[in-house]
Short mmCIF file of C-alpha atoms and ligand atoms in Angstrom, two decimals:
data_model
loop_
_atom_site.label_atom_id
_atom_site.label_comp_id
_atom_site.label_asym_id
_atom_site.label_seq_id
_atom_site.Cartn_x
_atom_site.Cartn_y
_atom_site.Cartn_z
CA MET S 29 82.49 18.79 -131.58
CA GLY S 30 83.25 22.40 -132.56
CA LEU S 31 86.23 23.38 -134.70
CA PHE S 32 88.26 24.69 -131.75
CA ALA S 33 87.57 21.56 -129.69
CA THR S 34 88.63 19.37 -132.64
CA LEU S 35 91.85 21.36 -132.94
CA VAL S 36 92.56 20.97 -129.20
CA GLN S 37 91.92 17.21 -129.51
CA LYS S 38 94.27 16.92 -132.49
CA ILE S 39 97.02 18.82 -130.63
CA SER S 40 96.53 16.66 -127.51
CA ASP S 41 96.87 13.48 -129.57
CA HIS S 42 100.33 14.47 -130.81
CA PRO S 43 103.03 14.20 -128.09
CA VAL S 44 105.36 16.91 -129.46
CA LEU S 45 102.57 19.39 -130.18
CA PHE S 46 100.99 18.63 -126.80
CA ILE S 47 104.17 19.61 -124.94
CA PHE S 48 104.86 22.59 -127.23
CA VAL S 49 101.42 24.22 -127.04
CA ARG S 50 101.05 23.66 -123.30
CA GLY S 51 104.53 25.10 -122.87
CA ILE S 52 103.39 28.31 -124.59
CA LEU S 53 100.15 28.56 -122.58
CA GLU S 54 102.01 27.80 -119.34
CA ASN S 55 105.10 29.97 -119.74
CA ASP S 56 107.40 26.99 -120.24
CA PHE S 57 105.97 25.39 -117.05
CA ARG S 58 108.24 27.63 -114.95
CA ALA S 59 105.83 27.77 -111.99
CA ILE S 60 105.09 24.03 -112.14
CA ARG S 61 108.78 23.13 -112.34
CA SER S 62 109.62 25.39 -109.44
CA THR S 63 106.82 23.81 -107.32
CA ILE S 64 108.10 20.31 -108.16
CA ARG S 65 111.68 21.35 -107.28
CA ARG S 66 110.51 22.79 -103.97
CA GLU S 67 108.25 19.93 -102.90
CA LEU S 68 109.96 16.80 -104.18
CA ASP S 69 113.43 15.31 -103.78
CA LEU S 70 115.35 15.45 -107.07
CA GLY S 71 118.47 13.82 -105.64
CA PRO S 72 120.08 10.49 -106.62
CA SER S 73 118.49 8.44 -103.85
CA ALA S 74 114.89 9.45 -104.60
CA ARG S 75 112.55 6.84 -106.08
CA THR S 76 109.86 8.74 -107.99
CA LEU S 77 106.66 7.66 -109.72
CA ASP S 78 105.06 10.12 -112.19
CA LEU S 79 101.43 8.99 -112.49
CA GLY S 80 99.78 10.18 -115.68
CA CYS S 81 103.20 11.29 -116.95
CA GLY S 82 101.94 11.98 -120.50
CA PRO S 83 104.85 12.32 -122.96
CA GLY S 84 107.31 12.75 -120.07
CA ALA S 85 107.62 16.56 -120.00
CA PHE S 86 108.93 16.52 -116.41
CA ALA S 87 111.11 13.39 -116.48
CA ASP S 88 114.28 15.48 -116.92
CA LEU S 89 113.83 16.92 -113.41
CA PHE S 90 114.34 13.46 -111.90
CA GLU S 91 117.22 12.30 -114.10
CA ALA S 92 119.58 11.96 -111.15
CA GLY S 93 117.36 9.41 -109.38
CA ASP S 94 115.18 6.38 -110.01
CA TYR S 95 112.21 7.63 -112.08
CA VAL S 96 109.25 5.70 -113.45
CA GLY S 97 106.54 7.32 -115.59
CA VAL S 98 103.12 5.68 -116.04
CA ASP S 99 100.42 6.66 -118.52
CA LEU S 100 97.44 5.05 -120.20
CA ASN S 101 98.31 6.55 -123.58
CA ALA S 102 100.74 4.25 -125.45
CA ARG S 103 101.64 6.98 -127.94
CA TYR S 104 102.78 9.31 -125.15
CA ILE S 105 104.77 6.52 -123.48
CA ASP S 106 106.41 5.60 -126.76
CA HIS S 107 107.49 9.24 -127.20
CA ALA S 108 108.77 9.41 -123.59
CA ARG S 109 110.81 6.21 -124.04
CA ARG S 110 112.47 7.63 -127.16
CA THR S 111 113.23 11.10 -125.78
CA ARG S 112 113.64 10.90 -121.97
CA LYS S 113 115.67 9.06 -119.39
CA GLY S 114 113.82 6.78 -117.00
CA ALA S 115 111.47 3.80 -117.21
CA PHE S 116 108.04 4.24 -118.79
CA ILE S 117 105.04 1.93 -118.46
CA VAL S 118 101.68 1.90 -120.23
CA SER S 119 99.18 1.32 -117.46
CA ASP S 120 96.03 2.54 -115.80
CA ALA S 121 97.06 4.63 -112.77
CA LYS S 122 94.59 2.67 -110.61
CA HIS S 123 96.42 -0.63 -111.09
CA VAL S 124 100.15 -0.37 -111.66
CA ASP S 125 102.00 -3.66 -111.89
CA LEU S 126 104.79 -2.74 -109.46
CA PRO S 127 105.49 -3.93 -105.90
CA ASP S 128 104.15 -2.37 -102.68
CA ALA S 129 106.25 0.43 -101.18
CA ARG S 130 108.30 0.76 -104.39
CA PHE S 131 108.51 4.60 -104.27
CA ASP S 132 109.42 7.45 -101.92
CA GLN S 133 107.36 10.05 -103.75
CA ILE S 134 104.71 10.36 -106.42
CA LEU S 135 104.01 13.24 -108.80
CA ILE S 136 100.49 13.62 -110.17
CA PHE S 137 100.11 16.58 -112.52
CA GLY S 138 96.89 17.06 -114.44
CA LEU S 139 95.55 13.50 -114.13
CA LEU S 140 92.72 13.64 -111.58
CA HIS S 141 90.63 16.21 -113.45
CA HIS S 142 90.15 13.55 -116.13
CA LEU S 143 88.63 11.12 -113.63
CA PRO S 144 85.34 10.85 -111.71
CA ASP S 145 85.47 10.71 -107.89
CA ASP S 146 85.42 6.90 -107.60
CA GLU S 147 88.40 6.61 -109.98
CA VAL S 148 90.27 9.37 -108.09
CA ARG S 149 89.78 7.25 -104.94
CA GLY S 150 91.20 4.26 -106.84
CA VAL S 151 94.29 6.24 -107.92
CA LEU S 152 94.91 7.57 -104.39
CA SER S 153 94.52 4.09 -102.94
CA GLU S 154 97.11 2.83 -105.45
CA CYS S 155 99.41 5.68 -104.33
CA ARG S 156 99.12 4.45 -100.72
CA ARG S 157 100.09 0.95 -101.79
CA LEU S 158 103.04 2.06 -103.92
CA LEU S 159 104.52 4.51 -101.41
CA ALA S 160 107.08 3.52 -98.78
CA HIS S 161 106.32 4.58 -95.21
CA GLY S 162 106.58 8.37 -94.89
CA GLY S 163 106.16 8.83 -98.65
CA ARG S 164 104.34 11.78 -100.14
CA VAL S 165 102.31 12.69 -103.21
CA LEU S 166 102.56 16.06 -104.90
CA VAL S 167 99.24 16.54 -106.71
CA ILE S 168 98.80 19.52 -109.01
CA GLU S 169 95.34 19.70 -110.54
CA ASP S 170 93.34 22.09 -112.72
CA ILE S 171 90.78 24.29 -111.01
CA PRO S 172 88.27 26.63 -112.67
CA ALA S 173 89.97 29.86 -113.86
CA VAL S 174 90.18 32.15 -110.83
CA SER S 175 89.94 35.50 -112.64
CA ARG S 176 86.87 36.33 -114.72
CA MET S 177 89.22 38.27 -117.01
CA ASN S 178 91.11 35.06 -117.88
CA LEU S 179 89.00 34.44 -120.97
CA ILE S 180 91.46 32.06 -122.63
CA GLY S 181 91.71 30.02 -119.42
CA HIS S 182 87.90 29.71 -119.30
CA LEU S 183 87.77 28.80 -122.99
CA ILE S 184 90.46 26.11 -122.70
CA HIS S 185 88.56 24.49 -119.85
CA GLN S 186 85.37 24.48 -121.93
CA VAL S 187 87.01 22.50 -124.71
CA GLU S 188 89.77 20.41 -123.16
CA ASN S 189 88.84 16.82 -122.41
CA GLY S 190 89.21 17.03 -118.61
CA GLU S 191 85.58 16.61 -117.61
CA PHE S 192 86.12 16.83 -113.86
CA ILE S 193 87.82 20.16 -113.22
CA ARG S 194 86.93 20.67 -109.56
CA PRO S 195 86.95 23.58 -107.14
CA VAL S 196 89.64 23.34 -104.43
CA GLU S 197 87.14 22.16 -101.77
CA ASP S 198 86.25 19.07 -103.83
CA TYR S 199 89.89 18.05 -104.20
CA ARG S 200 90.43 18.67 -100.46
CA ARG S 201 87.51 16.39 -99.61
CA LEU S 202 88.87 13.58 -101.79
CA TYR S 203 92.43 13.97 -100.46
CA ALA S 204 91.19 13.96 -96.84
CA GLU S 205 89.77 10.48 -97.46
CA ALA S 206 93.22 9.24 -98.52
CA GLY S 207 95.52 10.99 -96.06
CA ARG S 208 96.63 14.34 -94.70
CA VAL S 209 97.32 17.46 -96.75
CA GLU S 210 100.65 18.71 -95.43
CA ARG S 211 100.86 21.84 -97.60
CA GLU S 212 98.65 23.44 -100.22
CA LEU S 213 98.77 26.28 -102.67
CA VAL S 214 96.56 27.82 -105.35
CA MET S 215 98.92 28.72 -108.14
CA GLN S 216 99.03 30.10 -111.65
CA SER S 217 101.02 28.54 -114.48
CA GLY S 218 100.78 30.89 -117.47
CA ILE S 219 97.05 31.21 -118.12
CA CYS S 220 96.15 28.08 -116.13
CA ASP S 221 95.14 27.95 -112.46
CA TYR S 222 95.99 24.95 -110.30
CA TYR S 223 95.56 23.59 -106.81
CA ALA S 224 98.83 22.03 -105.62
CA ALA S 225 98.78 19.83 -102.52
CA VAL S 226 101.36 17.69 -100.76
CA LEU S 227 99.54 14.62 -99.52
CA VAL S 228 100.95 12.26 -96.89
CA THR S 229 99.14 8.95 -97.12
CA ALA S 230 100.69 6.90 -94.29
C1 SAM D 304 96.71 16.67 -118.97
S1 SAM D 304 97.64 15.23 -119.30
C2 SAM D 304 99.02 15.49 -118.20
C3 SAM D 304 100.23 14.72 -118.60
C4 SAM D 304 101.51 15.06 -117.83
N1 SAM D 304 101.36 14.90 -116.41
C5 SAM D 304 101.94 16.46 -118.18
O1 SAM D 304 101.62 17.38 -117.39
O2 SAM D 304 102.55 16.66 -119.22
C6 SAM D 304 96.75 13.91 -118.49
C7 SAM D 304 97.36 12.55 -118.71
O3 SAM D 304 96.64 11.58 -117.94
C8 SAM D 304 96.62 10.37 -118.69
N2 SAM D 304 95.55 9.51 -118.13
C9 SAM D 304 94.21 9.72 -118.14
N3 SAM D 304 93.58 8.73 -117.48
C10 SAM D 304 94.55 7.89 -117.02
C11 SAM D 304 94.53 6.68 -116.25
N4 SAM D 304 93.38 6.15 -115.81
N5 SAM D 304 95.72 6.09 -115.95
C12 SAM D 304 96.89 6.62 -116.40
N6 SAM D 304 96.95 7.77 -117.12
C13 SAM D 304 95.80 8.38 -117.43
C14 SAM D 304 96.39 10.83 -120.11
O4 SAM D 304 96.77 9.85 -121.05
C15 SAM D 304 97.29 12.07 -120.15
O5 SAM D 304 98.59 11.76 -120.56
#
């Protein structure tokens, strides 16, 4: 592993640094936050699952409602429990120990590009099980940097540990197997490019 990749790994391992550095690269997540505000219900009656919530950087948006964050990384969940409101569970996103139809909406931000296709199918199938009828998933996932001039964006993707950064068509194909894409958008968050899709699984 090169020096830069080692540095990125070290930063990723530390919850506070992870949020801080991504916040700089992504302009304080302004575009991501505004997409979440637009597409999801932040009101008191909303039951929200944040799958692959990391250290809980977006939990504050859902403070008014019933929010559960799930992540495989116990260190991130420990940090989220200490610093955010909501319930946090260490779990694989493919098998969450919660009842069927427990949630009205699910946020997935930056999880699926860490997973191969068969595991993405497993996560989306778990979303179907956990969502109440009429529920929706907002999925925001990394895509290859759109502009050739975005050298830092290309570099970050070379070294970050998401091995499955897909073009939009590949995400579309996987989502079509799980439900219907109601709305979609290619968006920029600081130097990072994303494909955001609202998926209805019922
Ligand atoms: C790029 S981070 C995004 C975290 C958070 N959504 C955010 O934007 O701050 C990806 C997260 O996915 C988690 N993750 C990876 N594979 C997972 C799995 N199978 N189940 C649950 N979480 C997983 C990692 O631990 C990491 O926190």
